[in-house]
PDB file of C-alpha atoms and ligand atoms in Angstrom:
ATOM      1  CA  UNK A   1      18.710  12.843  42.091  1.00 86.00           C
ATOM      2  CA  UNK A   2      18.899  14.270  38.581  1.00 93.00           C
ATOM      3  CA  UNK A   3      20.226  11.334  36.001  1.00 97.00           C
ATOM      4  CA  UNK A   4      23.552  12.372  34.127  1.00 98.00           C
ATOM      5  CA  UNK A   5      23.178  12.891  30.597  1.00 98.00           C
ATOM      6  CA  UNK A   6      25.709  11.079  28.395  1.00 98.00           C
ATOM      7  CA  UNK A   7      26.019  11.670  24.278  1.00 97.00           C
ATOM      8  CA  UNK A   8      28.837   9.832  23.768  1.00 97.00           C
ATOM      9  CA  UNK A   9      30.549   6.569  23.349  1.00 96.00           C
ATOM     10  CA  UNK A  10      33.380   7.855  25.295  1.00 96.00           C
ATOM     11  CA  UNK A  11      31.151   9.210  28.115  1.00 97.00           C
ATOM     12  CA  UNK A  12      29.820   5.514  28.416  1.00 96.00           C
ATOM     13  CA  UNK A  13      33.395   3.902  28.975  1.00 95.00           C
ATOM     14  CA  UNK A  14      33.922   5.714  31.833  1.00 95.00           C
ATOM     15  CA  UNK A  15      31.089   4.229  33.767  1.00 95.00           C
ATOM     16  CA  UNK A  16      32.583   0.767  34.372  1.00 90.00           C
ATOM     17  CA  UNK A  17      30.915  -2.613  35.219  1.00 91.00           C
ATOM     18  CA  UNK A  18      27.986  -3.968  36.701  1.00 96.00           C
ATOM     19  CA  UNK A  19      25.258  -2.037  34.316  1.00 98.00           C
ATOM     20  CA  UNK A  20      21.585  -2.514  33.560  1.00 98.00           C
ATOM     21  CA  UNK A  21      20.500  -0.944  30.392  1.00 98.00           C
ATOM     22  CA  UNK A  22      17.037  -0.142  29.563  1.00 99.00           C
ATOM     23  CA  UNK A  23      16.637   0.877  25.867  1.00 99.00           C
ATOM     24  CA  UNK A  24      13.333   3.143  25.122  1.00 98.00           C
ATOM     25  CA  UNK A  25      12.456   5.743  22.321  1.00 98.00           C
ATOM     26  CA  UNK A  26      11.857   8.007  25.177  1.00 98.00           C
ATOM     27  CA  UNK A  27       8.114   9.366  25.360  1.00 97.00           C
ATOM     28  CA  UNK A  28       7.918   7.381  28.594  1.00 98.00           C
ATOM     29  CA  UNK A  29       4.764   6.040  30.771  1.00 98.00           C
ATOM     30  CA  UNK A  30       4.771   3.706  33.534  1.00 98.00           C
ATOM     31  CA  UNK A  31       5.429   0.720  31.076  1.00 98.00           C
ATOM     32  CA  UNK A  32       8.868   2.220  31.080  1.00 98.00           C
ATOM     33  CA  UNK A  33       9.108   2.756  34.686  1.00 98.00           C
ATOM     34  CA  UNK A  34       8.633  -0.632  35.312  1.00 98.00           C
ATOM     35  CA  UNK A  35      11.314  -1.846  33.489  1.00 98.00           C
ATOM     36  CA  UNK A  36      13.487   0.708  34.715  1.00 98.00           C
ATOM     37  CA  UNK A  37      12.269  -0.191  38.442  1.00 98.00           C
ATOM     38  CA  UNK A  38      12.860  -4.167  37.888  1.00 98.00           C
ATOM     39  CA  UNK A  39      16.254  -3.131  36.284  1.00 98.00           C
ATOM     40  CA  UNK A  40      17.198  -1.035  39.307  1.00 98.00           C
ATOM     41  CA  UNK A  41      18.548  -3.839  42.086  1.00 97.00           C
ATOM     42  CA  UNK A  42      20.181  -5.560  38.872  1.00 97.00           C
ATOM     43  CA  UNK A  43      23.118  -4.108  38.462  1.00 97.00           C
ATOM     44  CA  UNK A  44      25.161  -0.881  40.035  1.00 97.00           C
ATOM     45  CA  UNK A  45      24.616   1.096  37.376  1.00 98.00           C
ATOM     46  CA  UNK A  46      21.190   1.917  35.667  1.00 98.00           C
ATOM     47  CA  UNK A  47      21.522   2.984  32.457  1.00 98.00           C
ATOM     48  CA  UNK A  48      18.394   3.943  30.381  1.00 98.00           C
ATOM     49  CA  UNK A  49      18.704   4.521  26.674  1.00 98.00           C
ATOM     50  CA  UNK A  50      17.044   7.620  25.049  1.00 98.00           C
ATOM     51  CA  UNK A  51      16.623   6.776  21.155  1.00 97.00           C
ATOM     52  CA  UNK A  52      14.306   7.272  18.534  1.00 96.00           C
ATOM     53  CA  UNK A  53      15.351   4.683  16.336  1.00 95.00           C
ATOM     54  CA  UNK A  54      15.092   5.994  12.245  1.00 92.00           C
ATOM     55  CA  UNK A  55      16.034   2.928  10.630  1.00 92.00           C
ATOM     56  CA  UNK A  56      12.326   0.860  12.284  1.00 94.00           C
ATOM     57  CA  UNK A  57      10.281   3.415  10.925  1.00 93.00           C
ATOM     58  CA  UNK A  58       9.947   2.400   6.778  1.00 91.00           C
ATOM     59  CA  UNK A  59       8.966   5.858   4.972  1.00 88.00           C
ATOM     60  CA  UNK A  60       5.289   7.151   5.422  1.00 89.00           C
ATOM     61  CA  UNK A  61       5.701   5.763   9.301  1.00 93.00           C
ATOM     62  CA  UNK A  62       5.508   8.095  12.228  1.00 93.00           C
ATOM     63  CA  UNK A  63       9.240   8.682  12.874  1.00 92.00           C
ATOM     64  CA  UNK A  64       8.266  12.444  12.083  1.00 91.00           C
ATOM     65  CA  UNK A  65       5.444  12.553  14.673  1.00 93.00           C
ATOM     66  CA  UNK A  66       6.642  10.041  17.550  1.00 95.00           C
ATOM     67  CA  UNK A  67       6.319  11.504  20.566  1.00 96.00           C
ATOM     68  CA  UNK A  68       9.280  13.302  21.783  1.00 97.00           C
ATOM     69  CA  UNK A  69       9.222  14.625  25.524  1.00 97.00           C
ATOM     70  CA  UNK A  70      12.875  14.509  27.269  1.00 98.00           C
ATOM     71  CA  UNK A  71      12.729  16.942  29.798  1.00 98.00           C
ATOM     72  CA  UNK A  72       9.335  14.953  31.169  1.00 98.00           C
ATOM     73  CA  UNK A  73      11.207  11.864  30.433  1.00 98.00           C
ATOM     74  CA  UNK A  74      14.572  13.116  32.520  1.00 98.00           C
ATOM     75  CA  UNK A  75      12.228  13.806  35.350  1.00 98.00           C
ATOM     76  CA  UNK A  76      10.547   9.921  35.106  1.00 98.00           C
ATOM     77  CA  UNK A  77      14.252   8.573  34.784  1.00 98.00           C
ATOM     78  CA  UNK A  78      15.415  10.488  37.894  1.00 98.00           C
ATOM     79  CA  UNK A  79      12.000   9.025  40.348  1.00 96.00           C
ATOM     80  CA  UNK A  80      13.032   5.914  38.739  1.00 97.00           C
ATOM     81  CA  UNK A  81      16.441   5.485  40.197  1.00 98.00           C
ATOM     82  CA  UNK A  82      17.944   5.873  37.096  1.00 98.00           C
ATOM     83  CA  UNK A  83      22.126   6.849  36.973  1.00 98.00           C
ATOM     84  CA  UNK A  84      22.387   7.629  33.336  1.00 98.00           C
ATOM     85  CA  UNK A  85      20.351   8.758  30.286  1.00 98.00           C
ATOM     86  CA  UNK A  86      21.951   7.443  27.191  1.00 98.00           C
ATOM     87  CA  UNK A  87      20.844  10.351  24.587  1.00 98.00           C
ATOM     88  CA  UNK A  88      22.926   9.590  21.337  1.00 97.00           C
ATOM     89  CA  UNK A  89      22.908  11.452  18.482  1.00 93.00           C
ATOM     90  CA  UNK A  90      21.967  10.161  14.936  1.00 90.00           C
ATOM     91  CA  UNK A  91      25.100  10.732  13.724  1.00 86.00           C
ATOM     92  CA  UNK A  92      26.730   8.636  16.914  1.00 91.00           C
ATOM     93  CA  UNK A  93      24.550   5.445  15.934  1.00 93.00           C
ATOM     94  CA  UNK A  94      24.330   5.652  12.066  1.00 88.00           C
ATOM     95  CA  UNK A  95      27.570   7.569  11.239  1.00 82.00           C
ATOM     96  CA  UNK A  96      28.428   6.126   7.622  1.00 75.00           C
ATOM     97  CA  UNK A  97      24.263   6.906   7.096  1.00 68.00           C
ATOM     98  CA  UNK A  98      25.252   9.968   7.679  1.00 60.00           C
ATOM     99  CA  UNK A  99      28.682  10.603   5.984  1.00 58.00           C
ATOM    100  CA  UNK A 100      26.209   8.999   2.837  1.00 57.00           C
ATOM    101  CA  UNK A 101      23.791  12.361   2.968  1.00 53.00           C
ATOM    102  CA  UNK A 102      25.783  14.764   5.415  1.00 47.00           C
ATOM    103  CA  UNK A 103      23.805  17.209   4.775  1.00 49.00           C
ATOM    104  CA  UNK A 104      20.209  16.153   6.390  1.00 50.00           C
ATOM    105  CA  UNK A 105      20.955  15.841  10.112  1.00 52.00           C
ATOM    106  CA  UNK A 106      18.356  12.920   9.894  1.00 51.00           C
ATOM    107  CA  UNK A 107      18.687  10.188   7.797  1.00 48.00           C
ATOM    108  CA  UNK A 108      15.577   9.417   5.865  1.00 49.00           C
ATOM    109  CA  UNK A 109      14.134   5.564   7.343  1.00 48.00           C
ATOM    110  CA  UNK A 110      16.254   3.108   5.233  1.00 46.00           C
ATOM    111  CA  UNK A 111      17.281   5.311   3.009  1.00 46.00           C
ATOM    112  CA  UNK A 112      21.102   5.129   3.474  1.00 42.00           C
ATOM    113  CA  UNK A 113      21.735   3.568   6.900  1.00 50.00           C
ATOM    114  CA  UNK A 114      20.393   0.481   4.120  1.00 51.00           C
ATOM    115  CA  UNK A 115      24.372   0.838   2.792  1.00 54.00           C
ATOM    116  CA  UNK A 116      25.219   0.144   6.651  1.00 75.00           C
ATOM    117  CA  UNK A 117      26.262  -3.873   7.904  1.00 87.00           C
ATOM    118  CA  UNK A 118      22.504  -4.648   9.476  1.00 92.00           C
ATOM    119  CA  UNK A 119      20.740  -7.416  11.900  1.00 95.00           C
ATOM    120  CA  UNK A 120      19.171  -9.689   9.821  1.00 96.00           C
ATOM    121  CA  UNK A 121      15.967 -10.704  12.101  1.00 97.00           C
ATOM    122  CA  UNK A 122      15.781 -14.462   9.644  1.00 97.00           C
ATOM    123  CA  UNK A 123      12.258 -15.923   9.108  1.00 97.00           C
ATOM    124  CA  UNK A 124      10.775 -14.900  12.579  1.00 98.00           C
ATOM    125  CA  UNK A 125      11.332 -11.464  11.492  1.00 98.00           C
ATOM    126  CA  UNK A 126       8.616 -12.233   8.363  1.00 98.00           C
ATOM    127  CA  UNK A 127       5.738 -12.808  10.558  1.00 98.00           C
ATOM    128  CA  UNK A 128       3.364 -10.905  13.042  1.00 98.00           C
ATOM    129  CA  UNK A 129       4.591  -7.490  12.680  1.00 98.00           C
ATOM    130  CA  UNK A 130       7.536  -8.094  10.343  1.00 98.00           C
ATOM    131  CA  UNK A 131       4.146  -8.887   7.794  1.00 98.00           C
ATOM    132  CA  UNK A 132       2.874  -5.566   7.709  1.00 96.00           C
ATOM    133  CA  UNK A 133       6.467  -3.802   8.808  1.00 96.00           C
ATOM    134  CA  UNK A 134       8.892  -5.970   6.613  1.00 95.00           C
ATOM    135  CA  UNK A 135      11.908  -4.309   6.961  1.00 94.00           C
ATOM    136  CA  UNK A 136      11.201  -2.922  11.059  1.00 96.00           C
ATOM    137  CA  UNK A 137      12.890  -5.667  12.460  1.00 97.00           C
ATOM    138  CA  UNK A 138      16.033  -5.263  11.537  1.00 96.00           C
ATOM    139  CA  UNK A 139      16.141  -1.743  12.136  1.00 95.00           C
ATOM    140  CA  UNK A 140      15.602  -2.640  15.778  1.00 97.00           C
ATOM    141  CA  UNK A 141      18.014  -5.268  16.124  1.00 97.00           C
ATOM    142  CA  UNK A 142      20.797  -3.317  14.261  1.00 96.00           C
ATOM    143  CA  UNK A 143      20.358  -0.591  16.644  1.00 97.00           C
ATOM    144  CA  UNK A 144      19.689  -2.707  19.896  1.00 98.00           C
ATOM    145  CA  UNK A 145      22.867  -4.594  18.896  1.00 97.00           C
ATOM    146  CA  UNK A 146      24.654  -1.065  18.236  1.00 97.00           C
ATOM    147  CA  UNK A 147      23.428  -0.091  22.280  1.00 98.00           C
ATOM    148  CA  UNK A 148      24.603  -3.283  23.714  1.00 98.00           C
ATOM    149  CA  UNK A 149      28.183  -2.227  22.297  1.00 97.00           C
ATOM    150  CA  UNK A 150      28.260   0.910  23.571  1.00 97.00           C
ATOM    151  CA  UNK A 151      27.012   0.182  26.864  1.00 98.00           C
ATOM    152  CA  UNK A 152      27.823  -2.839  27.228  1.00 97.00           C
ATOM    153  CA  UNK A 153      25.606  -3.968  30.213  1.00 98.00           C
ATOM    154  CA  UNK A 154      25.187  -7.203  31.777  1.00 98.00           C
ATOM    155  CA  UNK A 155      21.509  -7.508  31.910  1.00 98.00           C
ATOM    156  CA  UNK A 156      18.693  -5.487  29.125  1.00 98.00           C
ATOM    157  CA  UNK A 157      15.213  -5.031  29.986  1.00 99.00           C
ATOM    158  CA  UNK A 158      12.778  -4.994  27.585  1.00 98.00           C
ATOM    159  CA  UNK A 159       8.948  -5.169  27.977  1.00 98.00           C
ATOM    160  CA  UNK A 160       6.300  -8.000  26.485  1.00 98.00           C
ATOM    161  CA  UNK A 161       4.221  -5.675  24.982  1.00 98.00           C
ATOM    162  CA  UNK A 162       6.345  -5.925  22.203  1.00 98.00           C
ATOM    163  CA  UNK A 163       6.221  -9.838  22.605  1.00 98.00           C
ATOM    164  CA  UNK A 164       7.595 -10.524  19.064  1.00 98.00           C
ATOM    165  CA  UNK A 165      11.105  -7.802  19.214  1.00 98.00           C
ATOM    166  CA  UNK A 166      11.682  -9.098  22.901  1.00 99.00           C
ATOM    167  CA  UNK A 167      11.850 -12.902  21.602  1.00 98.00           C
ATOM    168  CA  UNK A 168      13.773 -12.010  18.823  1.00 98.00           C
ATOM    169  CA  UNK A 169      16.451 -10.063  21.389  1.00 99.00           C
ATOM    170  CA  UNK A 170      16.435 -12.827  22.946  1.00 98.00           C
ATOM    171  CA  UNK A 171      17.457 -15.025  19.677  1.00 98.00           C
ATOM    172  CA  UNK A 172      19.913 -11.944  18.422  1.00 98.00           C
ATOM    173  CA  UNK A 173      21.386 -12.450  21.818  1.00 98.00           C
ATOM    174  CA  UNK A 174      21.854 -16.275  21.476  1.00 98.00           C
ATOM    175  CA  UNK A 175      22.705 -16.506  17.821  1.00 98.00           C
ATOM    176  CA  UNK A 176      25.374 -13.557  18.181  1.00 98.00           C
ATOM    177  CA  UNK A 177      26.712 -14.828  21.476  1.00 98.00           C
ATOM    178  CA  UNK A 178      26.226 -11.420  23.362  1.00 98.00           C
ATOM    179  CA  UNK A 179      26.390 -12.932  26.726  1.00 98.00           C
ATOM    180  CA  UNK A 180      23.920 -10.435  27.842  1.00 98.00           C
ATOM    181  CA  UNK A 181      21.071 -11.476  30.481  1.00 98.00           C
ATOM    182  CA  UNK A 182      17.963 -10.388  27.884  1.00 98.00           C
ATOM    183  CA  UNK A 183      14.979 -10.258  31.009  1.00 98.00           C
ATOM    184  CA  UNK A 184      11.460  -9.475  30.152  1.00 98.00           C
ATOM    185  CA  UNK A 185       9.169  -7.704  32.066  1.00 98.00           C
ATOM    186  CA  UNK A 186       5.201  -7.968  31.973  1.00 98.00           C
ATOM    187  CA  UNK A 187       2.719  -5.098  30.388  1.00 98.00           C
ATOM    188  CA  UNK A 188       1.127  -2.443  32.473  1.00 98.00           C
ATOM    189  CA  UNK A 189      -2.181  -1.508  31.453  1.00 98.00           C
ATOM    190  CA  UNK A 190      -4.650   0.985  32.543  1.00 98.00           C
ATOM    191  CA  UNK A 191      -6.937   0.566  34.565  1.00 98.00           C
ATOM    192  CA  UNK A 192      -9.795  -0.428  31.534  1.00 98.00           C
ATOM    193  CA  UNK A 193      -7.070  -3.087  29.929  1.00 98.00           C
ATOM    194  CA  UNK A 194      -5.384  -0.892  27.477  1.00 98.00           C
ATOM    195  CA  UNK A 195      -1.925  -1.909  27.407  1.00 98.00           C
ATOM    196  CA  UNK A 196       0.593   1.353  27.708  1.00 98.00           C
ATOM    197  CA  UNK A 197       1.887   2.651  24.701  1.00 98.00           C
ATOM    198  CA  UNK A 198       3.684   6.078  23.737  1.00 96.00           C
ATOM    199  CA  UNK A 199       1.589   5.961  20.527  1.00 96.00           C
ATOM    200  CA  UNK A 200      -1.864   5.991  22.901  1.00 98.00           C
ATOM    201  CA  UNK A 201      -1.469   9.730  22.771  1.00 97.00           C
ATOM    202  CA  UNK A 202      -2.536   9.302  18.679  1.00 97.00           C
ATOM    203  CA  UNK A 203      -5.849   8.068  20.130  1.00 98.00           C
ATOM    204  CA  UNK A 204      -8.845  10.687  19.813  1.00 98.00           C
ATOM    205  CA  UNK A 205     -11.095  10.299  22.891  1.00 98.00           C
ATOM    206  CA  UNK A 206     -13.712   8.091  20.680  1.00 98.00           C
ATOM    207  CA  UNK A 207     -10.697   5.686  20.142  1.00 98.00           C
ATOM    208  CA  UNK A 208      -9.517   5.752  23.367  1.00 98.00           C
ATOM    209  CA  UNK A 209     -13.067   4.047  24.053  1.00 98.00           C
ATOM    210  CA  UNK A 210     -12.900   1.055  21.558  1.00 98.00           C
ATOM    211  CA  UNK A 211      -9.273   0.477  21.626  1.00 98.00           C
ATOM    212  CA  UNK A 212      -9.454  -1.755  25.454  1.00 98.00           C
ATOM    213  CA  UNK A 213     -11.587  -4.331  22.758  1.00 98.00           C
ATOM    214  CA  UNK A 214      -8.150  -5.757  21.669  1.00 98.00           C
ATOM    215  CA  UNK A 215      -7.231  -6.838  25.885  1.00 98.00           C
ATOM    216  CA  UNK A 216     -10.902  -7.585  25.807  1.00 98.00           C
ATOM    217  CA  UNK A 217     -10.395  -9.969  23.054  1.00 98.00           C
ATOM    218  CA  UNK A 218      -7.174 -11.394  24.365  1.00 99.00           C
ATOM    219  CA  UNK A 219      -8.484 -11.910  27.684  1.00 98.00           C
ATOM    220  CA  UNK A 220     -11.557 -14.083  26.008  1.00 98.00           C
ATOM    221  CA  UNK A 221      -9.135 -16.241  24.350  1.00 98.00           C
ATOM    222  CA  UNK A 222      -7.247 -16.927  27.293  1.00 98.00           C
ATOM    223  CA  UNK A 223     -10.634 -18.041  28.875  1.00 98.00           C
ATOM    224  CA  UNK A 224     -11.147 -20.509  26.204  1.00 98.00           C
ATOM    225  CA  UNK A 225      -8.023 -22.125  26.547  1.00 98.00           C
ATOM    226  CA  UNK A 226      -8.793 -25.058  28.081  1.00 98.00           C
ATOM    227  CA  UNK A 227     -11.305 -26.307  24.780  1.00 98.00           C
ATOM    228  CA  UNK A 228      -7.751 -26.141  22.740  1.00 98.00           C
ATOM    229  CA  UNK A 229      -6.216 -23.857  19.679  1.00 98.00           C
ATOM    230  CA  UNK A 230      -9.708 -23.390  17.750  1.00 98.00           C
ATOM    231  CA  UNK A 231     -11.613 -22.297  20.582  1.00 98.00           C
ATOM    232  CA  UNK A 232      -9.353 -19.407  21.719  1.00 98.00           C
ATOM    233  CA  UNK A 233      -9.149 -18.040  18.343  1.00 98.00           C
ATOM    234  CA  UNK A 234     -12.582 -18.518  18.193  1.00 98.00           C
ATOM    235  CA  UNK A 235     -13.500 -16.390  21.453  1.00 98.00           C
ATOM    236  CA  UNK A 236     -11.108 -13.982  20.564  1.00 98.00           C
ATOM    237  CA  UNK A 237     -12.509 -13.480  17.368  1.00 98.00           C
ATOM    238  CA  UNK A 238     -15.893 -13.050  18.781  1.00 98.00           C
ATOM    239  CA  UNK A 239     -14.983  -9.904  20.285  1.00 98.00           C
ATOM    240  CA  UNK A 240     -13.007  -8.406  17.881  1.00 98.00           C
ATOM    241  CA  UNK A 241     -15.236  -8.881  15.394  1.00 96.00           C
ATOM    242  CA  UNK A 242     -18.040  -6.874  16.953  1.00 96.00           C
ATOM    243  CA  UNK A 243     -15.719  -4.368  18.563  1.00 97.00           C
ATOM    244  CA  UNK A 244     -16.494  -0.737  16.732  1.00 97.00           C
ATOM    245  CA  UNK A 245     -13.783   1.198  15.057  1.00 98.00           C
ATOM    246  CA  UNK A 246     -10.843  -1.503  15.218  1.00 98.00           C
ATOM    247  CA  UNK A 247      -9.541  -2.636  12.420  1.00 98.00           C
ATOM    248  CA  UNK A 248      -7.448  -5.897  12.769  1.00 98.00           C
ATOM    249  CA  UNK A 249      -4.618  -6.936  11.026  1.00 98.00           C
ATOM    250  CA  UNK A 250      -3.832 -10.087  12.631  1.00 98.00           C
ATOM    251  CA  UNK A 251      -5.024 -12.235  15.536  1.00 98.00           C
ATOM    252  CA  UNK A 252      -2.212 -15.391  15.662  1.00 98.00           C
ATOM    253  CA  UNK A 253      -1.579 -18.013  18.808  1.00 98.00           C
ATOM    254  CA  UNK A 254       1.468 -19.238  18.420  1.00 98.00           C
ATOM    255  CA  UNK A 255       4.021 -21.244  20.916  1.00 98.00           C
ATOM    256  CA  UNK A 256       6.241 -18.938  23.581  1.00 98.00           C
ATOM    257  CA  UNK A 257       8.961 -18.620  21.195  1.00 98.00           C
ATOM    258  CA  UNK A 258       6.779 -17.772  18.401  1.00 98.00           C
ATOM    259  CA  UNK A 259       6.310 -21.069  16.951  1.00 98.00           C
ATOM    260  CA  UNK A 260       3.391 -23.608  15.738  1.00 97.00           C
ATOM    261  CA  UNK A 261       1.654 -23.447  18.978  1.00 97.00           C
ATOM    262  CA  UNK A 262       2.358 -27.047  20.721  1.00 96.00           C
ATOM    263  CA  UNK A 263       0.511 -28.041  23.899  1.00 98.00           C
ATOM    264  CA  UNK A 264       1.472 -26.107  26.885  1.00 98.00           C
ATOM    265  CA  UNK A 265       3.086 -22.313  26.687  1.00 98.00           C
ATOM    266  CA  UNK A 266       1.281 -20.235  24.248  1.00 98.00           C
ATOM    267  CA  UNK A 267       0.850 -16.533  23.334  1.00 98.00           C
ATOM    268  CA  UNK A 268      -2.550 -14.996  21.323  1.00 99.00           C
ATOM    269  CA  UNK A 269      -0.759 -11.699  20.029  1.00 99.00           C
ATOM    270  CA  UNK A 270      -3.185  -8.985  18.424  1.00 98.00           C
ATOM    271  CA  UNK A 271      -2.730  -5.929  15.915  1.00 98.00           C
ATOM    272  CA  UNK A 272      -5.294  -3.671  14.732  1.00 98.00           C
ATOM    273  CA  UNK A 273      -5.144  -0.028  13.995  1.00 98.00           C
ATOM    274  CA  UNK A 274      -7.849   1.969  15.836  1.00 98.00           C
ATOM    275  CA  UNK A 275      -7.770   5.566  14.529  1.00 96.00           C
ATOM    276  CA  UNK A 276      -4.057   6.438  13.274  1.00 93.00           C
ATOM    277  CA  UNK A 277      -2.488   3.879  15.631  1.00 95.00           C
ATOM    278  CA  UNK A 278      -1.709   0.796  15.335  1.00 96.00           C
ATOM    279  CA  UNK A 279      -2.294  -1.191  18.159  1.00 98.00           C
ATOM    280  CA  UNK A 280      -0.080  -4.077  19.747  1.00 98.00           C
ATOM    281  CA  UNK A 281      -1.213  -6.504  22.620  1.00 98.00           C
ATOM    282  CA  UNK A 282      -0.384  -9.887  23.477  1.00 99.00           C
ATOM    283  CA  UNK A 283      -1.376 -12.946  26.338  1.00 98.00           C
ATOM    284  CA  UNK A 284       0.233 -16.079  28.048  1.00 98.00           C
ATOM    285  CA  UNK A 285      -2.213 -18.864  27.950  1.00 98.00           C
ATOM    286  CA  UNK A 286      -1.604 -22.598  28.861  1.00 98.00           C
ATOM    287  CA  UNK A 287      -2.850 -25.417  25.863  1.00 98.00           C
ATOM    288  CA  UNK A 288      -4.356 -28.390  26.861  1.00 98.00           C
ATOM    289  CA  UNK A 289      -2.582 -32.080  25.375  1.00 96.00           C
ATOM    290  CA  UNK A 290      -3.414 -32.609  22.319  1.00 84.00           C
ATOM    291  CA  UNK A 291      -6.767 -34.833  22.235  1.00 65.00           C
ATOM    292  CA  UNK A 292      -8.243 -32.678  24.905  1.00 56.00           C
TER     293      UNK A 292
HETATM  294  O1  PAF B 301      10.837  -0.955  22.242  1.00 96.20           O
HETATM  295  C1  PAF B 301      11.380   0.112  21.904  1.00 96.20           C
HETATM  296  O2  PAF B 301      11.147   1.183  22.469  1.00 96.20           O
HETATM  297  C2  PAF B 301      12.360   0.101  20.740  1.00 96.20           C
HETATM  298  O3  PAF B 301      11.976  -0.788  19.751  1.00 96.20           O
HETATM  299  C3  PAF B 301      13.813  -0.154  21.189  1.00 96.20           C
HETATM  300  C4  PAF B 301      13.958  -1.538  21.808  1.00 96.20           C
HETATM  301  C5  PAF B 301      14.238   0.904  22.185  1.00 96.20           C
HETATM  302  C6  PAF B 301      14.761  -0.105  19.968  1.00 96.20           C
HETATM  303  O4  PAF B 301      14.720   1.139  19.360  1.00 96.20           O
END
């Protein structure tokens, strides 16, 4: 059956206990239904969050163009097993942003919501994507904190496509003592490797072609593993270095929590804008002892 549409903080009260909240800037694909479908038997309630968060976007950023497709999105929900559809307003998450510039019914990114009490990510927030996105980060965690207050669930789902913002959830979760069971979930991918994105849809159909080299050159690394740290980066670099049309921005291995990678656990995470995206993937890989 049709989810039911909440706006409002006081709309969420009235639910009562035993929720599972999945938070997503709507525009959903089966990434999304994933998490919403290993949320499901989690809780009573399923509650997935409908946002398109201003304060991650920094000016000159998509927040204008990101895809915005509720009533497609309603339908996923409801096949999903979703309850509820959390659908604030900007005005319900960022009110003093608001009462700052009350006339704009959006708040330009970072422009006042800056005045606003804020997440700060700390030094893993610097890195990866917080490099070429410094101040992204903490819009995400200010607002992901923001949904965990209003509806309050006991367990968030959150995909590892975004590899770095899920760890750091996880660490906002610890460090603020939110009590909240933070559960990842793994990326879907079509069929050729491409991990699922809502920004895919930016991708001409020339793109669309060269953008699987990024999985491509993930999955290479991953082969190498077993030769150590220099030969993964190696491999992967291989590939992405003769793939046509993407431009990289980083290629990093690093530990599971985002560390100096260390023998054991590891993740090769990739960025590169192909076209007017920019492109996110990442891999688990296992490191040999050191000496191997
Ligand atoms: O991953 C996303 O879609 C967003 O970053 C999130 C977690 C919903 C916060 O706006």
């Amino acid at each position: 059956s049709a989810p039911t549409v909440v706006r409002t903080p006081a709309e969420l009260r009235e639910l009562g206990g035993g929720i599972s909240l999945v938070p997503t800037m709507g525009a959903l694909h089966d990434g999304h239904i994933q998490l919403m479908k290993h949320a499901r038997p989690l809780g009573q309630t399923l509650v997935a969050s409908i946002f398109v968060n201003p304060t991650q976007f920094a000016p000159g950023e998509d927040f204008e163009d990101y895809p915005r497709t509720f009533e497609a999105d309603l339908e996923r929900c409801a096949e999903a097993g979703v309850d509820v559809v959390f659908a604030p307003t900007v005005q319900t998450m960022f009110p003093q942003a608001l009462r700052s510039a009350p006339s704009r019914e959006v708040p330009p990114p970072l422009g006042p919501v800056q005045s606003e009490i804020t997440v700060d990510p700390g030094p893993l927030g610097t890195i990866l994507e917080g490099a070429s996105r410094p101040t992204h980060f903490r819009g995400v965690l200010t607002v992901v904190s923001k949904l965990f207050g209003l509806v309050r669930p006991d367990v968030a789902v959150f995909g590892e496509k975004d590899y770095q913002q899920l760890v750091l959830i996880r660490q906002m979760n610890d460090a603020l003592c939110l009590g909240i069971d933070v559960q990842g979930c793994p990326t879907v991918r079509d069929a050729d490797g491409l991990a699922m994105s809502s920004r895919n849809v930016y991708l001409t159909p020339e793109q669309r072609q060269q953008a699987p080299a990024l999985y491509a050159a993930l999955r290479a690394g991953a082969a190498a593993s077993a030769g150590g740290a220099d030969a993964v980066l190696a491999s992967a670099h291989a590939v992405i270095d003769q793939a046509s049309g993407v431009d990289l921005d980083y290629l990093e291995l690093r530990s599971a929590d985002l560390g100096e990678p260390t023998p054991g656990d590891a993740r090769l995470l990739i960025a590169a804008r192909v076209g007017k995206p920019r492109l996110l993937d990442n891999i688990h890989l296992t490191l040999p002892p050191e000496g191997n």
